[in-house]
Coordinates of C-alpha atoms (C1' of nucleotides) in Angstrom, one line a residue:
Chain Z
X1 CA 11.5 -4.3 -5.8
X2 CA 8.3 -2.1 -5.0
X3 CA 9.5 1.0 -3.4
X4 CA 6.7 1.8 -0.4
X5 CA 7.1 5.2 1.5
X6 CA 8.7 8.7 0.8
X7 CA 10.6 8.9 -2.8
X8 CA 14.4 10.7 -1.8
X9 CA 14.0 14.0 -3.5
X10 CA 9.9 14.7 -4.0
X11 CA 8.1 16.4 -1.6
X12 CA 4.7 17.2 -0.4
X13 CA 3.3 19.7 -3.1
X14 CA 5.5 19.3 -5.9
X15 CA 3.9 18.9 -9.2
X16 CA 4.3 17.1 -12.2
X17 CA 2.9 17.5 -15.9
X18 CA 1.7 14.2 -16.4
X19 CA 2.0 10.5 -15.6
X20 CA 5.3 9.9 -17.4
X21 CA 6.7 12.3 -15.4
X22 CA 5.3 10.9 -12.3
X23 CA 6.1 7.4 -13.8
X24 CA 10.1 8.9 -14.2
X25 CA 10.3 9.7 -11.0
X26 CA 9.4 6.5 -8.9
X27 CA 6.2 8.2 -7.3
X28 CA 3.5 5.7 -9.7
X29 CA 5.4 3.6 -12.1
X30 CA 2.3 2.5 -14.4
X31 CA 1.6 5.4 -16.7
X32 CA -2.3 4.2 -17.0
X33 CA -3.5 2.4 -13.7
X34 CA -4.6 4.2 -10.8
X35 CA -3.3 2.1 -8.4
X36 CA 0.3 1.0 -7.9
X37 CA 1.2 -2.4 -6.3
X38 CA 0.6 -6.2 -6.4
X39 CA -1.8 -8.5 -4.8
X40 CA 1.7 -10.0 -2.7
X41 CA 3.5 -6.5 -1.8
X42 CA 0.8 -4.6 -1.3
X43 CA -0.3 -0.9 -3.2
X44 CA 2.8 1.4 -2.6
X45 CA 0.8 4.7 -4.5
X46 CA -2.6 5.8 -6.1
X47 CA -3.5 8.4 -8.7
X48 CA -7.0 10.1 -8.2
X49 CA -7.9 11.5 -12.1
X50 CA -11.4 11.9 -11.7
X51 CA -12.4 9.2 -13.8
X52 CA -14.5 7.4 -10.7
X53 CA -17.7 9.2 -9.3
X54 CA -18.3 7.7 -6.3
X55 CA -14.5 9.0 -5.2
X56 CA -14.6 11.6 -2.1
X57 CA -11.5 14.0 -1.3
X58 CA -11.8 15.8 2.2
X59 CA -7.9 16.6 2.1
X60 CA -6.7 14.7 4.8
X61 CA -9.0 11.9 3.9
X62 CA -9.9 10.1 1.1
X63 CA -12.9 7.9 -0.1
X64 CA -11.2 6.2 -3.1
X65 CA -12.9 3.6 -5.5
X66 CA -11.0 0.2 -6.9
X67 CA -10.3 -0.4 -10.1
X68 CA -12.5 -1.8 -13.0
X69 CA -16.4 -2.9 -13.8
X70 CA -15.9 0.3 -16.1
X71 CA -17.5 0.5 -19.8
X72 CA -13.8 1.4 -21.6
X73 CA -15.3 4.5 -23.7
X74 CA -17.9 5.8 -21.4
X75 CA -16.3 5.2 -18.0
X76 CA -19.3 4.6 -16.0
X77 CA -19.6 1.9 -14.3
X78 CA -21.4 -0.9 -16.1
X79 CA -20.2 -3.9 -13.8
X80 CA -19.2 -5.2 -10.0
X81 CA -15.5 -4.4 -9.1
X82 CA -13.6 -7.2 -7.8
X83 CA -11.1 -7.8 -5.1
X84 CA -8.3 -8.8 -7.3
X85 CA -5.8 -8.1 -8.3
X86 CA -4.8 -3.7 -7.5
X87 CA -7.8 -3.9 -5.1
X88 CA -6.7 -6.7 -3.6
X89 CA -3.1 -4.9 -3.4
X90 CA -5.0 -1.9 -1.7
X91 CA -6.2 -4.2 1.0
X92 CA -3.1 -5.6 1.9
X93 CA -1.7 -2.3 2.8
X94 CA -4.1 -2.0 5.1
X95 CA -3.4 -5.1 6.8
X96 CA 0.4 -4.7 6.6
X97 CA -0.3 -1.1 7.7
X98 CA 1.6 0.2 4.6
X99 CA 2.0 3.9 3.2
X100 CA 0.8 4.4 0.2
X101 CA 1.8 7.6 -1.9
X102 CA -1.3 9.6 -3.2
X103 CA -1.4 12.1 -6.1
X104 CA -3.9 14.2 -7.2
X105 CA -4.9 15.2 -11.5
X106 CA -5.8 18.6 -12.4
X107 CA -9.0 16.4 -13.7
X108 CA -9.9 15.1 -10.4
X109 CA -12.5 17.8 -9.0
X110 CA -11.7 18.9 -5.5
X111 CA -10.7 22.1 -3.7
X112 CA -7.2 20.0 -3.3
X113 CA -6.3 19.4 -7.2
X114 CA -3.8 21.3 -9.1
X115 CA -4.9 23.6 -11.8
X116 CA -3.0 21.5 -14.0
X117 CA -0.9 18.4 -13.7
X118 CA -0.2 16.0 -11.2
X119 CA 0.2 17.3 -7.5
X120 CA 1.9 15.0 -5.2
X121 CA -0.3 14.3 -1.7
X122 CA 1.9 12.5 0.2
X123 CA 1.6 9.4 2.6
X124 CA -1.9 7.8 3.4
X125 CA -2.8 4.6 5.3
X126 CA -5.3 2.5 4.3
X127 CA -8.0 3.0 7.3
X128 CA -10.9 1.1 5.9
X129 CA -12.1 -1.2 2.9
X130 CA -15.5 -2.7 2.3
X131 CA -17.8 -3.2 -0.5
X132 CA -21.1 -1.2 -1.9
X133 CA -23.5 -0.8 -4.2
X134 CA -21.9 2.3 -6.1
X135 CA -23.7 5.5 -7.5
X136 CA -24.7 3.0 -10.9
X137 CA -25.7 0.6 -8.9
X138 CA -23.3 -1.7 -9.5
X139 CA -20.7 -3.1 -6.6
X140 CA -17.5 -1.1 -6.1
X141 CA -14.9 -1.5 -3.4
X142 CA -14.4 1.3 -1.4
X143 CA -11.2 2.5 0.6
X144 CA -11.0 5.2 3.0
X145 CA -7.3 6.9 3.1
X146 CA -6.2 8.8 5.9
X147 CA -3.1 11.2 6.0
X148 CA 0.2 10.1 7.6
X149 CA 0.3 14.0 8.7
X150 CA -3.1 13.9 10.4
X151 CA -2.1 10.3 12.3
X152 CA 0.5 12.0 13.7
X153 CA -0.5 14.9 14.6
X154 CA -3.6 13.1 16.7
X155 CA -1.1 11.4 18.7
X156 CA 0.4 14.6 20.0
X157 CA -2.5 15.3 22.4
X158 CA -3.0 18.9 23.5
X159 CA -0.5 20.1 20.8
X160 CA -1.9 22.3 17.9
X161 CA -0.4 21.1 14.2
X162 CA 1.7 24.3 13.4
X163 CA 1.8 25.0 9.7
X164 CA 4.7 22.2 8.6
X165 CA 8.0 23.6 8.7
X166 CA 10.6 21.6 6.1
X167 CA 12.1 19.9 9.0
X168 CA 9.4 18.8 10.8
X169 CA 8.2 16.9 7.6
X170 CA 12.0 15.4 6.7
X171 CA 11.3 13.9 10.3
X172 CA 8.4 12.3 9.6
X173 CA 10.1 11.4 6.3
X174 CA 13.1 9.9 8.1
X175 CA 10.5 8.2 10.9
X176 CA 8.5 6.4 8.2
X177 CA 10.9 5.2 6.2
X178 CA 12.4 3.4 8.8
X179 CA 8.8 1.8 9.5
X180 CA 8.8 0.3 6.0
X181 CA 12.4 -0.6 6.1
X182 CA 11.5 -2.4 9.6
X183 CA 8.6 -3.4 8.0
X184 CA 10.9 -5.7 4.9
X185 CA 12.6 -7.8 7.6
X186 CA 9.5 -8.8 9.3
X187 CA 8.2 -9.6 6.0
X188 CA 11.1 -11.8 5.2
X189 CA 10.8 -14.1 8.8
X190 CA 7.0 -14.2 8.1
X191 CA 7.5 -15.5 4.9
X192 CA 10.5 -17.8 5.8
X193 CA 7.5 -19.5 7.9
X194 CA 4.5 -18.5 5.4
X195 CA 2.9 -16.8 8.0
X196 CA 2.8 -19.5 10.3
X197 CA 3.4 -19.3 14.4
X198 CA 6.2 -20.7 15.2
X199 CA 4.5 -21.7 18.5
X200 CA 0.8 -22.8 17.3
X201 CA 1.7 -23.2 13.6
X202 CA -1.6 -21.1 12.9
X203 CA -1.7 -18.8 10.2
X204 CA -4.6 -16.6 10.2
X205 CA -6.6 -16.3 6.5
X206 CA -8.1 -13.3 5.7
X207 CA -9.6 -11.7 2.9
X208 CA -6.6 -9.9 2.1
X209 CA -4.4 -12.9 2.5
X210 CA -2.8 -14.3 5.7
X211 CA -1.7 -12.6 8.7
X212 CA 1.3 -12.7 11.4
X213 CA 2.8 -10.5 13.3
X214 CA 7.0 -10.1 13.8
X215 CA 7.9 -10.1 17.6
X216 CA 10.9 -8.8 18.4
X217 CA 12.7 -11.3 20.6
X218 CA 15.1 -8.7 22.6
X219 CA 12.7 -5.8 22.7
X220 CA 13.7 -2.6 20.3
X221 CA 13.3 0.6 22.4
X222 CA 14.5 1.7 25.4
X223 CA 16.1 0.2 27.7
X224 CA 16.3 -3.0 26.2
X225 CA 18.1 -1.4 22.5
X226 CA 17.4 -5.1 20.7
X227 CA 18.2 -5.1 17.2
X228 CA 16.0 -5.0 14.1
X229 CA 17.6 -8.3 12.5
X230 CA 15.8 -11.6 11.2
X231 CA 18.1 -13.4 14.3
X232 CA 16.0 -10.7 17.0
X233 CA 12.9 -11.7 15.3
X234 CA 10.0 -14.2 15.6
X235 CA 6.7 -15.1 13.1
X236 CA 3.8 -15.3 15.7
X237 CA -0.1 -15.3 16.1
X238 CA -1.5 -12.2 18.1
X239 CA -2.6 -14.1 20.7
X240 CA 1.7 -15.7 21.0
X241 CA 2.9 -12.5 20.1
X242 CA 0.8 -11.0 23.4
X243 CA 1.7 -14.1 25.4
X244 CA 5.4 -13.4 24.6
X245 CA 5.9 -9.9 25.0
X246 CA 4.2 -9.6 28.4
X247 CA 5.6 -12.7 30.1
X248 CA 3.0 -15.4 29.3
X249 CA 6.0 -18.0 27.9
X250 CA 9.7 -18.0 27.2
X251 CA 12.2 -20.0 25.1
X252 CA 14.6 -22.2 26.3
X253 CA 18.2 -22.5 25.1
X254 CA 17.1 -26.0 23.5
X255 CA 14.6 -23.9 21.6
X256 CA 11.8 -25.8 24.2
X257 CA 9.4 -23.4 25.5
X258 CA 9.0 -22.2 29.0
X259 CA 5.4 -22.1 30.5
X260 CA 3.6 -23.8 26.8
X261 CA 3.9 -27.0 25.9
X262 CA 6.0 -28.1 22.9
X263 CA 8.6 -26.2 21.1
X264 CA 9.6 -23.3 19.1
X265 CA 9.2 -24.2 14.9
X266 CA 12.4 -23.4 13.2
X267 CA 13.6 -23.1 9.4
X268 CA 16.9 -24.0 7.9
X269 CA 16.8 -20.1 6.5
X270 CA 15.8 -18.3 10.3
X271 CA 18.9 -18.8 12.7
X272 CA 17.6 -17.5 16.2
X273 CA 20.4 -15.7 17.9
X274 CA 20.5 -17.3 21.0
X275 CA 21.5 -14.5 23.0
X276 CA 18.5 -12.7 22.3
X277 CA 16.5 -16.0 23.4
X278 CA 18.0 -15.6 26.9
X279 CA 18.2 -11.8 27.4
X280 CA 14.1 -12.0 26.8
X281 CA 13.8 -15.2 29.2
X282 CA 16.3 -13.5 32.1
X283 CA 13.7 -10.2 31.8
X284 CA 10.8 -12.6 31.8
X285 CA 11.2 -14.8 35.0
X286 CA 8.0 -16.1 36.0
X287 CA 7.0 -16.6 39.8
X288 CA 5.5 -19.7 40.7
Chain R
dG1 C1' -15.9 19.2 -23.8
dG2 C1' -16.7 14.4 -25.3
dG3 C1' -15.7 10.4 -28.2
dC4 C1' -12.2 7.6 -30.2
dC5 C1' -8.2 4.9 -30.5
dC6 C1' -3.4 4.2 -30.2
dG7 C1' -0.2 3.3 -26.8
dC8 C1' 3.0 1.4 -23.2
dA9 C1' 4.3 -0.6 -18.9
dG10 C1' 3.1 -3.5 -15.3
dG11 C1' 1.0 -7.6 -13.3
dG12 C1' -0.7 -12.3 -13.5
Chain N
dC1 C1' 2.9 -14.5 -23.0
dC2 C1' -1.7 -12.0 -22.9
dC3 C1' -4.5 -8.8 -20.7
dT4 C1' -5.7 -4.7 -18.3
dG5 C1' -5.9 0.1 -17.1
dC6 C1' -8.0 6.9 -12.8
dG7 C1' -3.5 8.5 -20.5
dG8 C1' -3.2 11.6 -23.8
dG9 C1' -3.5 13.5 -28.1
dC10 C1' -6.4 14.4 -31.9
dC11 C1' -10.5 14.8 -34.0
dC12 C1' -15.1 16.9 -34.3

DNA sequence: GGGCCCGCAGGG
DNA sequence: CCCTGCGGGCCC
């Protein structure tokens, strides 16, 4: 099983002599590759070694190039890149909005490299992916990584980033991993019903593969305290998922639905928790 | 520092 | 199974 997120044990800064080390470890498992992950999982960790010219490193964000198209001697780039493959797994992190672990070679020029070895960077999110002509000329695919650190400190508006304290990032630690964690469950009801509604039955195709989104059923936070189970969760479209959380329809006890026509899809493997079904329809009441 | 080539481990 | 890949060591 890919291991997404914060390894137990590394932290921010900590470096490593070379990739078997950083192979050992769990922070990039292929010794060679730059990128870490699969086409279906996504890309849990990248490697920047220099070896790509048209990368950019501004700290907190990243221009990175995908792999391949590159002459295996020279290294410059003597074809178009592809999205297969670890580029393809680059843009499914995006789209599953997964953290991927970056790490930075001595050989990788930037004010932010090691003087020697391997220096771990932390999380990233995949912001951004498109395609270009390169430097060469040739097409590359380019993906622009922003710092888990930097997202969250823009969401605490008015409120300078102090330099980070050891707890402060075992918070963020704890918070993320619980995000990808979350983030395993939903994947497991969306592909119970390969990423089809369960009210529509649309599954939504895009480049990076299909799309759904897991609604929680008996909502998580406060007040409501719903669980983070497969039984508290349903594989929807946006637009259901929307419709759903703000009142637009409910589920009957007979699995019928309540204010859309037809009924909610089910699978032998997904067993709706009833109980969740009508603590979301008694919050939901609609007046006609 | 650059070229060369032998590797292995992971992914399809 | 075959193929690929942001190593790494050694040579010059």
């Amino acid at each position: 099983m890919r291991k997404f997120g914060e390894i137990e044990g590394i932290s921010r800064g900590q470096i490593f002599a070379n990739r078997a080390e950083l192979a050992k470890v769990g922070i990039h498992p292929p010794t060679q590759a730059g990128i870490s992950g699969s086409s279906k999982e996504g890309a849990d960790s990248i490697v920047l070694s220099g070896g790509y010219e048209d990368d950019r490193d501004y700290g907190d964000r990243i221009l990175y190039t995908g792999a391949g198209g590159r002459d295996e001697n020279t290294g410059r780039q003597i074809a178009d890149q592809q999205l297969t493959r670890t580029n393809l797994a680059l843009a499914k992190s995006k789209l599953d909005q997964l953290p991927v672990r970056v790490t930075r070679s001595h050989k990788h020029k930037s004010e932010f490299s090691p003087k020697e070895g391997y220096c771990y960077a932390g999380l990233y999110m995949v912001e951004d992916y498109w395609r270009e002509k390169g430097i060469s000329g040739h097409y590359i695919w380019h993906y622009s990584l922003v710092s888990c650190e930097r997202l969250e400190s823009k969401e605490q508006t008015g409120i300078r980033d102090n330099s980070p304290d050891y707890k402060e990032t075992e918070r963020k630690a704890v918070v993320v991993n619980r995000i990808i964690r979350d983030s395993t469950k939903a994947k497991r009801v969306k592909e119970w019903h390969r990423y089809q509604c369960q009210v529509c039955g649309l599954a939504l195709e895009t480049s990076a593969g299909l799309y759904a989104e897991a609604a929680h059923i008996q909502p998580l936070g406060m007040p409501h305290n719903g669980p983070d189970d497969e039984s508290n969760i349903l594989c929807l479209c946006p637009n259901h998922h929307i419709l759903f959380d703000n009142g637009g329809f409910t589920i009957n006890e007979d699995l019928s639905l309540n204010g859309i026509d037809g009924d909610l899809v089910t699978t032998k493997k997904h067993k709706i928790n009833l109980n969740f079904v009508a603590y979301h329809q008694a919050h939901n009441q609609k007046i006609d």
